[in-house]
């Protein structure tokens, strides 16, 4: 493959360095090259070797997708494959996802991609979102939009302001890590949603569980539910699609929620 002469690789490298808040000197010391060499790479006066691109990517903690893009800009083939989650090669990984979701019942668990698009969910999630706008459940379902949209779960989230702050901060972190412009658009959209009337006078509190973790407190058809969430990722993924998958698991934060969920799932068979 012919190396690019456009300086695109250098520009990308400089943008990622600045995003990660490294000075040229700091990054050069990390990868054991001179600041002058790094300056030449960023200016397009020198082209990095494939090994250098990977060393820089590792130091800057670039996502696999960004590493591939930097390699392509420097004139090299991508280092990591990217397949559809439905591809035969990812059958074992899909099995892991399915087992994690099923094994978490009777409590909600779902899998999302890098843009928070729902890829899989267990039955407990279906039961909790029943009654939200069909428009939000048509086509690609974005779980952050579903959570904060006025026609989604917003009116049911008791601690809406806290949960909204948590969601927006997490999305902002994702943008910082990935530099994905689509996520920036999503963040602007979520920020534009109005606060539901029941939360207008609320103040964010640090009492109880909220002192250690922000719970999701939700009014549902089976009563008030309170969950703490955790995330699971494939820590050794070398496929871009698989590296993007995040599994969100919601655990009952009190005995009442645990009993209510168990009863609901038993009734639903």
PDB file of C-alpha atoms in Angstrom, residues 14-249:
ATOM      1  CA  UNK A  14      -1.463  16.070  16.477  1.00  0.00           C
ATOM      2  CA  UNK A  15      -5.217  16.175  17.162  1.00  0.00           C
ATOM      3  CA  UNK A  16      -5.092  12.999  19.234  1.00  0.00           C
ATOM      4  CA  UNK A  17      -2.050  14.233  21.155  1.00  0.00           C
ATOM      5  CA  UNK A  18      -3.831  17.463  22.006  1.00  0.00           C
ATOM      6  CA  UNK A  19      -7.033  15.618  22.892  1.00  0.00           C
ATOM      7  CA  UNK A  20      -5.048  13.447  25.309  1.00  0.00           C
ATOM      8  CA  UNK A  21      -3.390  16.599  26.709  1.00  0.00           C
ATOM      9  CA  UNK A  22       0.188  15.628  25.932  1.00  0.00           C
ATOM     10  CA  UNK A  23       2.822  18.150  24.987  1.00  0.00           C
ATOM     11  CA  UNK A  24       5.100  17.146  22.120  1.00  0.00           C
ATOM     12  CA  UNK A  25       7.926  16.631  24.583  1.00  0.00           C
ATOM     13  CA  UNK A  26       5.842  14.443  26.897  1.00  0.00           C
ATOM     14  CA  UNK A  27       4.653  12.195  24.083  1.00  0.00           C
ATOM     15  CA  UNK A  28       8.116  11.988  22.544  1.00  0.00           C
ATOM     16  CA  UNK A  29       9.565  10.836  25.870  1.00  0.00           C
ATOM     17  CA  UNK A  30       6.807   8.235  26.232  1.00  0.00           C
ATOM     18  CA  UNK A  31       7.551   6.632  22.859  1.00  0.00           C
ATOM     19  CA  UNK A  32      11.313   7.168  23.178  1.00  0.00           C
ATOM     20  CA  UNK A  33      11.854   9.428  20.193  1.00  0.00           C
ATOM     21  CA  UNK A  34      13.087  13.003  19.947  1.00  0.00           C
ATOM     22  CA  UNK A  35      10.681  15.917  20.101  1.00  0.00           C
ATOM     23  CA  UNK A  36      12.083  16.991  16.730  1.00  0.00           C
ATOM     24  CA  UNK A  37      11.135  13.645  15.190  1.00  0.00           C
ATOM     25  CA  UNK A  38       7.610  13.891  16.578  1.00  0.00           C
ATOM     26  CA  UNK A  39       7.348  17.452  15.280  1.00  0.00           C
ATOM     27  CA  UNK A  40       8.331  16.240  11.825  1.00  0.00           C
ATOM     28  CA  UNK A  41       5.733  13.451  11.994  1.00  0.00           C
ATOM     29  CA  UNK A  42       2.962  15.875  12.930  1.00  0.00           C
ATOM     30  CA  UNK A  43       3.978  18.346  10.236  1.00  0.00           C
ATOM     31  CA  UNK A  44       4.013  15.629   7.571  1.00  0.00           C
ATOM     32  CA  UNK A  45       7.733  16.134   6.930  1.00  0.00           C
ATOM     33  CA  UNK A  46       8.379  12.533   7.974  1.00  0.00           C
ATOM     34  CA  UNK A  47       6.114   9.498   7.697  1.00  0.00           C
ATOM     35  CA  UNK A  48       5.902   7.090  10.631  1.00  0.00           C
ATOM     36  CA  UNK A  49       6.629   3.401  10.261  1.00  0.00           C
ATOM     37  CA  UNK A  50       3.823   0.964  10.986  1.00  0.00           C
ATOM     38  CA  UNK A  51       5.482   0.085  14.289  1.00  0.00           C
ATOM     39  CA  UNK A  52       5.694   3.772  15.207  1.00  0.00           C
ATOM     40  CA  UNK A  53       1.993   4.287  14.483  1.00  0.00           C
ATOM     41  CA  UNK A  54       1.131   1.394  16.778  1.00  0.00           C
ATOM     42  CA  UNK A  55       3.483   2.646  19.508  1.00  0.00           C
ATOM     43  CA  UNK A  56       1.956   6.105  19.348  1.00  0.00           C
ATOM     44  CA  UNK A  57      -1.551   4.639  19.319  1.00  0.00           C
ATOM     45  CA  UNK A  58      -0.798   2.558  22.385  1.00  0.00           C
ATOM     46  CA  UNK A  59       0.623   5.515  24.283  1.00  0.00           C
ATOM     47  CA  UNK A  60      -2.349   7.704  23.350  1.00  0.00           C
ATOM     48  CA  UNK A  61      -4.770   4.889  24.236  1.00  0.00           C
ATOM     49  CA  UNK A  62      -6.551   5.136  20.921  1.00  0.00           C
ATOM     50  CA  UNK A  63      -9.637   2.973  20.361  1.00  0.00           C
ATOM     51  CA  UNK A  64      -9.100   0.193  17.823  1.00  0.00           C
ATOM     52  CA  UNK A  65     -11.198   2.081  15.274  1.00  0.00           C
ATOM     53  CA  UNK A  66      -8.977   5.175  15.630  1.00  0.00           C
ATOM     54  CA  UNK A  67      -5.828   3.071  15.389  1.00  0.00           C
ATOM     55  CA  UNK A  68      -7.035   1.654  12.080  1.00  0.00           C
ATOM     56  CA  UNK A  69      -7.807   5.153  10.809  1.00  0.00           C
ATOM     57  CA  UNK A  70      -4.332   6.404  11.739  1.00  0.00           C
ATOM     58  CA  UNK A  71      -2.708   3.425  10.049  1.00  0.00           C
ATOM     59  CA  UNK A  72      -4.710   4.033   6.872  1.00  0.00           C
ATOM     60  CA  UNK A  73      -3.779   7.720   6.884  1.00  0.00           C
ATOM     61  CA  UNK A  74      -0.119   6.718   7.145  1.00  0.00           C
ATOM     62  CA  UNK A  75      -0.473   4.340   4.185  1.00  0.00           C
ATOM     63  CA  UNK A  76      -0.737   1.027   6.013  1.00  0.00           C
ATOM     64  CA  UNK A  77      -3.387  -1.671   6.203  1.00  0.00           C
ATOM     65  CA  UNK A  78      -5.603  -1.680   9.301  1.00  0.00           C
ATOM     66  CA  UNK A  79      -4.359  -3.790  12.187  1.00  0.00           C
ATOM     67  CA  UNK A  80      -7.799  -4.825  13.427  1.00  0.00           C
ATOM     68  CA  UNK A  81     -10.698  -6.453  11.650  1.00  0.00           C
ATOM     69  CA  UNK A  82     -14.230  -5.084  11.694  1.00  0.00           C
ATOM     70  CA  UNK A  83     -17.101  -7.487  11.203  1.00  0.00           C
ATOM     71  CA  UNK A  84     -20.820  -7.329  11.676  1.00  0.00           C
ATOM     72  CA  UNK A  85     -21.894  -8.677  15.040  1.00  0.00           C
ATOM     73  CA  UNK A  86     -23.891 -11.225  13.028  1.00  0.00           C
ATOM     74  CA  UNK A  87     -20.745 -12.537  11.311  1.00  0.00           C
ATOM     75  CA  UNK A  88     -19.931 -16.236  11.870  1.00  0.00           C
ATOM     76  CA  UNK A  89     -16.539 -15.271  13.308  1.00  0.00           C
ATOM     77  CA  UNK A  90     -18.280 -13.537  16.216  1.00  0.00           C
ATOM     78  CA  UNK A  91     -20.631 -16.401  17.033  1.00  0.00           C
ATOM     79  CA  UNK A  92     -18.752 -17.262  20.237  1.00  0.00           C
ATOM     80  CA  UNK A  93     -18.837 -13.626  21.370  1.00  0.00           C
ATOM     81  CA  UNK A  94     -22.569 -13.400  20.657  1.00  0.00           C
ATOM     82  CA  UNK A  95     -23.016 -16.494  22.789  1.00  0.00           C
ATOM     83  CA  UNK A  96     -21.192 -14.798  25.659  1.00  0.00           C
ATOM     84  CA  UNK A  97     -23.418 -11.726  25.328  1.00  0.00           C
ATOM     85  CA  UNK A  98     -26.570 -13.837  25.268  1.00  0.00           C
ATOM     86  CA  UNK A  99     -25.498 -15.816  28.335  1.00  0.00           C
ATOM     87  CA  UNK A 100     -24.662 -12.649  30.276  1.00  0.00           C
ATOM     88  CA  UNK A 101     -28.024 -11.081  29.464  1.00  0.00           C
ATOM     89  CA  UNK A 102     -30.025 -14.216  30.188  1.00  0.00           C
ATOM     90  CA  UNK A 103     -28.081 -14.988  33.340  1.00  0.00           C
ATOM     91  CA  UNK A 104     -28.819 -11.538  34.743  1.00  0.00           C
ATOM     92  CA  UNK A 105     -32.580 -12.096  34.744  1.00  0.00           C
ATOM     93  CA  UNK A 106     -34.840 -11.279  36.535  1.00  0.00           C
ATOM     94  CA  UNK A 107     -33.017  -7.936  36.436  1.00  0.00           C
ATOM     95  CA  UNK A 108     -32.484  -5.726  33.359  1.00  0.00           C
ATOM     96  CA  UNK A 109     -29.369  -6.052  31.209  1.00  0.00           C
ATOM     97  CA  UNK A 110     -28.667  -4.834  27.692  1.00  0.00           C
ATOM     98  CA  UNK A 111     -25.857  -4.604  25.152  1.00  0.00           C
ATOM     99  CA  UNK A 112     -25.099  -1.405  23.238  1.00  0.00           C
ATOM    100  CA  UNK A 113     -22.592  -0.375  20.595  1.00  0.00           C
ATOM    101  CA  UNK A 114     -20.222   2.623  20.593  1.00  0.00           C
ATOM    102  CA  UNK A 115     -23.066   5.035  19.807  1.00  0.00           C
ATOM    103  CA  UNK A 116     -25.397   3.601  22.445  1.00  0.00           C
ATOM    104  CA  UNK A 117     -27.517   1.773  19.899  1.00  0.00           C
ATOM    105  CA  UNK A 118     -29.272  -1.219  21.427  1.00  0.00           C
ATOM    106  CA  UNK A 119     -27.965  -4.522  20.048  1.00  0.00           C
ATOM    107  CA  UNK A 120     -29.525  -6.983  22.509  1.00  0.00           C
ATOM    108  CA  UNK A 121     -31.558  -6.996  25.732  1.00  0.00           C
ATOM    109  CA  UNK A 122     -33.043  -9.476  28.135  1.00  0.00           C
ATOM    110  CA  UNK A 123     -36.740  -9.847  28.887  1.00  0.00           C
ATOM    111  CA  UNK A 124     -36.588  -7.657  31.991  1.00  0.00           C
ATOM    112  CA  UNK A 125     -35.709  -4.642  29.836  1.00  0.00           C
ATOM    113  CA  UNK A 126     -38.700  -5.256  27.585  1.00  0.00           C
ATOM    114  CA  UNK A 127     -41.014  -5.291  30.571  1.00  0.00           C
ATOM    115  CA  UNK A 128     -39.656  -2.019  31.982  1.00  0.00           C
ATOM    116  CA  UNK A 129     -39.889   0.018  28.777  1.00  0.00           C
ATOM    117  CA  UNK A 130     -43.404  -1.077  27.974  1.00  0.00           C
ATOM    118  CA  UNK A 131     -45.576   1.939  27.197  1.00  0.00           C
ATOM    119  CA  UNK A 132     -42.911   4.316  25.889  1.00  0.00           C
ATOM    120  CA  UNK A 133     -43.414   5.930  22.485  1.00  0.00           C
ATOM    121  CA  UNK A 134     -43.274   3.419  19.639  1.00  0.00           C
ATOM    122  CA  UNK A 135     -41.270   5.960  17.646  1.00  0.00           C
ATOM    123  CA  UNK A 136     -38.381   5.576  20.087  1.00  0.00           C
ATOM    124  CA  UNK A 137     -38.515   1.794  19.684  1.00  0.00           C
ATOM    125  CA  UNK A 138     -38.631   1.769  15.886  1.00  0.00           C
ATOM    126  CA  UNK A 139     -35.508   1.077  13.847  1.00  0.00           C
ATOM    127  CA  UNK A 140     -32.225   1.623  15.659  1.00  0.00           C
ATOM    128  CA  UNK A 141     -33.006   2.202  19.335  1.00  0.00           C
ATOM    129  CA  UNK A 142     -30.670   4.600  21.129  1.00  0.00           C
ATOM    130  CA  UNK A 143     -30.852   3.819  24.842  1.00  0.00           C
ATOM    131  CA  UNK A 144     -29.727   7.279  25.979  1.00  0.00           C
ATOM    132  CA  UNK A 145     -32.421   8.919  23.877  1.00  0.00           C
ATOM    133  CA  UNK A 146     -34.924   6.386  25.228  1.00  0.00           C
ATOM    134  CA  UNK A 147     -33.869   7.242  28.773  1.00  0.00           C
ATOM    135  CA  UNK A 148     -34.063  11.051  28.617  1.00  0.00           C
ATOM    136  CA  UNK A 149     -36.610  11.768  25.870  1.00  0.00           C
ATOM    137  CA  UNK A 150     -39.932  13.259  27.078  1.00  0.00           C
ATOM    138  CA  UNK A 151     -41.768  10.391  25.350  1.00  0.00           C
ATOM    139  CA  UNK A 152     -39.361   7.825  26.751  1.00  0.00           C
ATOM    140  CA  UNK A 153     -38.562   7.070  30.378  1.00  0.00           C
ATOM    141  CA  UNK A 154     -38.008  10.680  31.505  1.00  0.00           C
ATOM    142  CA  UNK A 155     -41.393  11.087  33.165  1.00  0.00           C
ATOM    143  CA  UNK A 156     -40.856   7.876  35.145  1.00  0.00           C
ATOM    144  CA  UNK A 157     -37.338   8.558  36.423  1.00  0.00           C
ATOM    145  CA  UNK A 158     -37.758   9.791  39.992  1.00  0.00           C
ATOM    146  CA  UNK A 159     -34.224  11.214  40.322  1.00  0.00           C
ATOM    147  CA  UNK A 160     -34.258  12.611  36.797  1.00  0.00           C
ATOM    148  CA  UNK A 161     -31.793  15.463  37.324  1.00  0.00           C
ATOM    149  CA  UNK A 162     -29.172  13.213  38.855  1.00  0.00           C
ATOM    150  CA  UNK A 163     -29.632  10.513  36.251  1.00  0.00           C
ATOM    151  CA  UNK A 164     -29.491  13.078  33.440  1.00  0.00           C
ATOM    152  CA  UNK A 165     -26.256  14.544  34.836  1.00  0.00           C
ATOM    153  CA  UNK A 166     -24.795  11.040  35.014  1.00  0.00           C
ATOM    154  CA  UNK A 167     -25.802  10.237  31.427  1.00  0.00           C
ATOM    155  CA  UNK A 168     -24.487  13.507  30.005  1.00  0.00           C
ATOM    156  CA  UNK A 169     -21.176  13.202  31.861  1.00  0.00           C
ATOM    157  CA  UNK A 170     -20.706   9.647  30.660  1.00  0.00           C
ATOM    158  CA  UNK A 171     -21.473  10.613  27.076  1.00  0.00           C
ATOM    159  CA  UNK A 172     -19.050  13.546  27.293  1.00  0.00           C
ATOM    160  CA  UNK A 173     -16.386  11.085  28.479  1.00  0.00           C
ATOM    161  CA  UNK A 174     -17.129   8.815  25.518  1.00  0.00           C
ATOM    162  CA  UNK A 175     -16.650  11.773  23.176  1.00  0.00           C
ATOM    163  CA  UNK A 176     -13.334  12.608  24.827  1.00  0.00           C
ATOM    164  CA  UNK A 177     -12.136   9.025  24.358  1.00  0.00           C
ATOM    165  CA  UNK A 178     -13.431   8.420  20.830  1.00  0.00           C
ATOM    166  CA  UNK A 179     -13.677  11.867  19.178  1.00  0.00           C
ATOM    167  CA  UNK A 180     -16.835  10.563  17.471  1.00  0.00           C
ATOM    168  CA  UNK A 181     -18.768  13.523  15.967  1.00  0.00           C
ATOM    169  CA  UNK A 182     -22.007  11.522  15.987  1.00  0.00           C
ATOM    170  CA  UNK A 183     -21.797  11.312  19.771  1.00  0.00           C
ATOM    171  CA  UNK A 184     -21.293  15.068  19.973  1.00  0.00           C
ATOM    172  CA  UNK A 185     -24.515  15.529  17.983  1.00  0.00           C
ATOM    173  CA  UNK A 186     -26.289  13.113  20.326  1.00  0.00           C
ATOM    174  CA  UNK A 187     -25.021  15.031  23.364  1.00  0.00           C
ATOM    175  CA  UNK A 188     -26.436  18.292  21.999  1.00  0.00           C
ATOM    176  CA  UNK A 189     -29.750  16.568  21.347  1.00  0.00           C
ATOM    177  CA  UNK A 190     -29.982  15.136  24.865  1.00  0.00           C
ATOM    178  CA  UNK A 191     -29.101  18.500  26.404  1.00  0.00           C
ATOM    179  CA  UNK A 192     -31.989  20.082  24.503  1.00  0.00           C
ATOM    180  CA  UNK A 193     -34.644  17.867  26.090  1.00  0.00           C
ATOM    181  CA  UNK A 194     -36.846  19.613  28.655  1.00  0.00           C
ATOM    182  CA  UNK A 195     -36.862  18.637  32.305  1.00  0.00           C
ATOM    183  CA  UNK A 196     -40.100  16.791  33.139  1.00  0.00           C
ATOM    184  CA  UNK A 197     -42.474  18.676  35.399  1.00  0.00           C
ATOM    185  CA  UNK A 198     -42.042  16.328  38.360  1.00  0.00           C
ATOM    186  CA  UNK A 199     -38.294  17.139  38.496  1.00  0.00           C
ATOM    187  CA  UNK A 200     -38.384  20.921  38.054  1.00  0.00           C
ATOM    188  CA  UNK A 201     -37.955  21.703  41.729  1.00  0.00           C
ATOM    189  CA  UNK A 202     -35.614  18.840  42.593  1.00  0.00           C
ATOM    190  CA  UNK A 203     -32.145  19.333  43.960  1.00  0.00           C
ATOM    191  CA  UNK A 204     -29.397  16.792  43.483  1.00  0.00           C
ATOM    192  CA  UNK A 205     -28.754  14.914  46.712  1.00  0.00           C
ATOM    193  CA  UNK A 206     -25.828  12.862  47.972  1.00  0.00           C
ATOM    194  CA  UNK A 207     -27.800  11.060  50.657  1.00  0.00           C
ATOM    195  CA  UNK A 208     -27.845   7.285  51.087  1.00  0.00           C
ATOM    196  CA  UNK A 209     -26.814   5.267  48.054  1.00  0.00           C
ATOM    197  CA  UNK A 210     -26.252   8.453  46.100  1.00  0.00           C
ATOM    198  CA  UNK A 211     -23.165   9.108  48.222  1.00  0.00           C
ATOM    199  CA  UNK A 212     -21.396   6.121  46.623  1.00  0.00           C
ATOM    200  CA  UNK A 213     -23.151   5.650  43.277  1.00  0.00           C
ATOM    201  CA  UNK A 214     -25.982   7.253  41.336  1.00  0.00           C
ATOM    202  CA  UNK A 215     -28.970   4.904  41.246  1.00  0.00           C
ATOM    203  CA  UNK A 216     -31.679   4.743  38.637  1.00  0.00           C
ATOM    204  CA  UNK A 217     -34.937   5.249  40.520  1.00  0.00           C
ATOM    205  CA  UNK A 218     -37.858   4.415  38.292  1.00  0.00           C
ATOM    206  CA  UNK A 219     -41.622   4.401  38.742  1.00  0.00           C
ATOM    207  CA  UNK A 220     -43.096   1.443  36.877  1.00  0.00           C
ATOM    208  CA  UNK A 221     -46.312  -0.509  36.613  1.00  0.00           C
ATOM    209  CA  UNK A 222     -45.018  -2.798  39.388  1.00  0.00           C
ATOM    210  CA  UNK A 223     -44.084   0.052  41.719  1.00  0.00           C
ATOM    211  CA  UNK A 224     -40.974   2.072  42.433  1.00  0.00           C
ATOM    212  CA  UNK A 225     -37.735   0.347  41.431  1.00  0.00           C
ATOM    213  CA  UNK A 226     -34.186   1.300  42.345  1.00  0.00           C
ATOM    214  CA  UNK A 227     -31.144  -0.026  40.498  1.00  0.00           C
ATOM    215  CA  UNK A 228     -27.363   0.330  40.494  1.00  0.00           C
ATOM    216  CA  UNK A 229     -25.664  -0.241  37.154  1.00  0.00           C
ATOM    217  CA  UNK A 230     -22.386  -1.833  36.088  1.00  0.00           C
ATOM    218  CA  UNK A 231     -20.690  -2.120  32.707  1.00  0.00           C
ATOM    219  CA  UNK A 232     -18.899  -5.059  31.106  1.00  0.00           C
ATOM    220  CA  UNK A 233     -16.636  -4.946  28.053  1.00  0.00           C
ATOM    221  CA  UNK A 234     -14.580  -7.482  26.119  1.00  0.00           C
ATOM    222  CA  UNK A 235     -11.185  -6.611  27.549  1.00  0.00           C
ATOM    223  CA  UNK A 236      -9.152  -8.598  24.997  1.00  0.00           C
ATOM    224  CA  UNK A 237     -11.136  -7.781  21.858  1.00  0.00           C
ATOM    225  CA  UNK A 238      -9.122  -7.392  18.644  1.00  0.00           C
ATOM    226  CA  UNK A 239     -12.190  -6.872  16.459  1.00  0.00           C
ATOM    227  CA  UNK A 240     -13.380  -3.280  16.168  1.00  0.00           C
ATOM    228  CA  UNK A 241     -17.077  -4.139  16.458  1.00  0.00           C
ATOM    229  CA  UNK A 242     -16.593  -6.363  19.474  1.00  0.00           C
ATOM    230  CA  UNK A 243     -14.389  -3.783  21.195  1.00  0.00           C
ATOM    231  CA  UNK A 244     -17.253  -1.294  20.898  1.00  0.00           C
ATOM    232  CA  UNK A 245     -19.814  -3.500  22.672  1.00  0.00           C
ATOM    233  CA  UNK A 246     -20.745  -2.576  26.242  1.00  0.00           C
ATOM    234  CA  UNK A 247     -23.063  -4.622  28.435  1.00  0.00           C
ATOM    235  CA  UNK A 248     -25.058  -2.596  30.953  1.00  0.00           C
ATOM    236  CA  UNK A 249     -26.370  -4.616  33.891  1.00  0.00           C
TER     237      UNK A 249
END
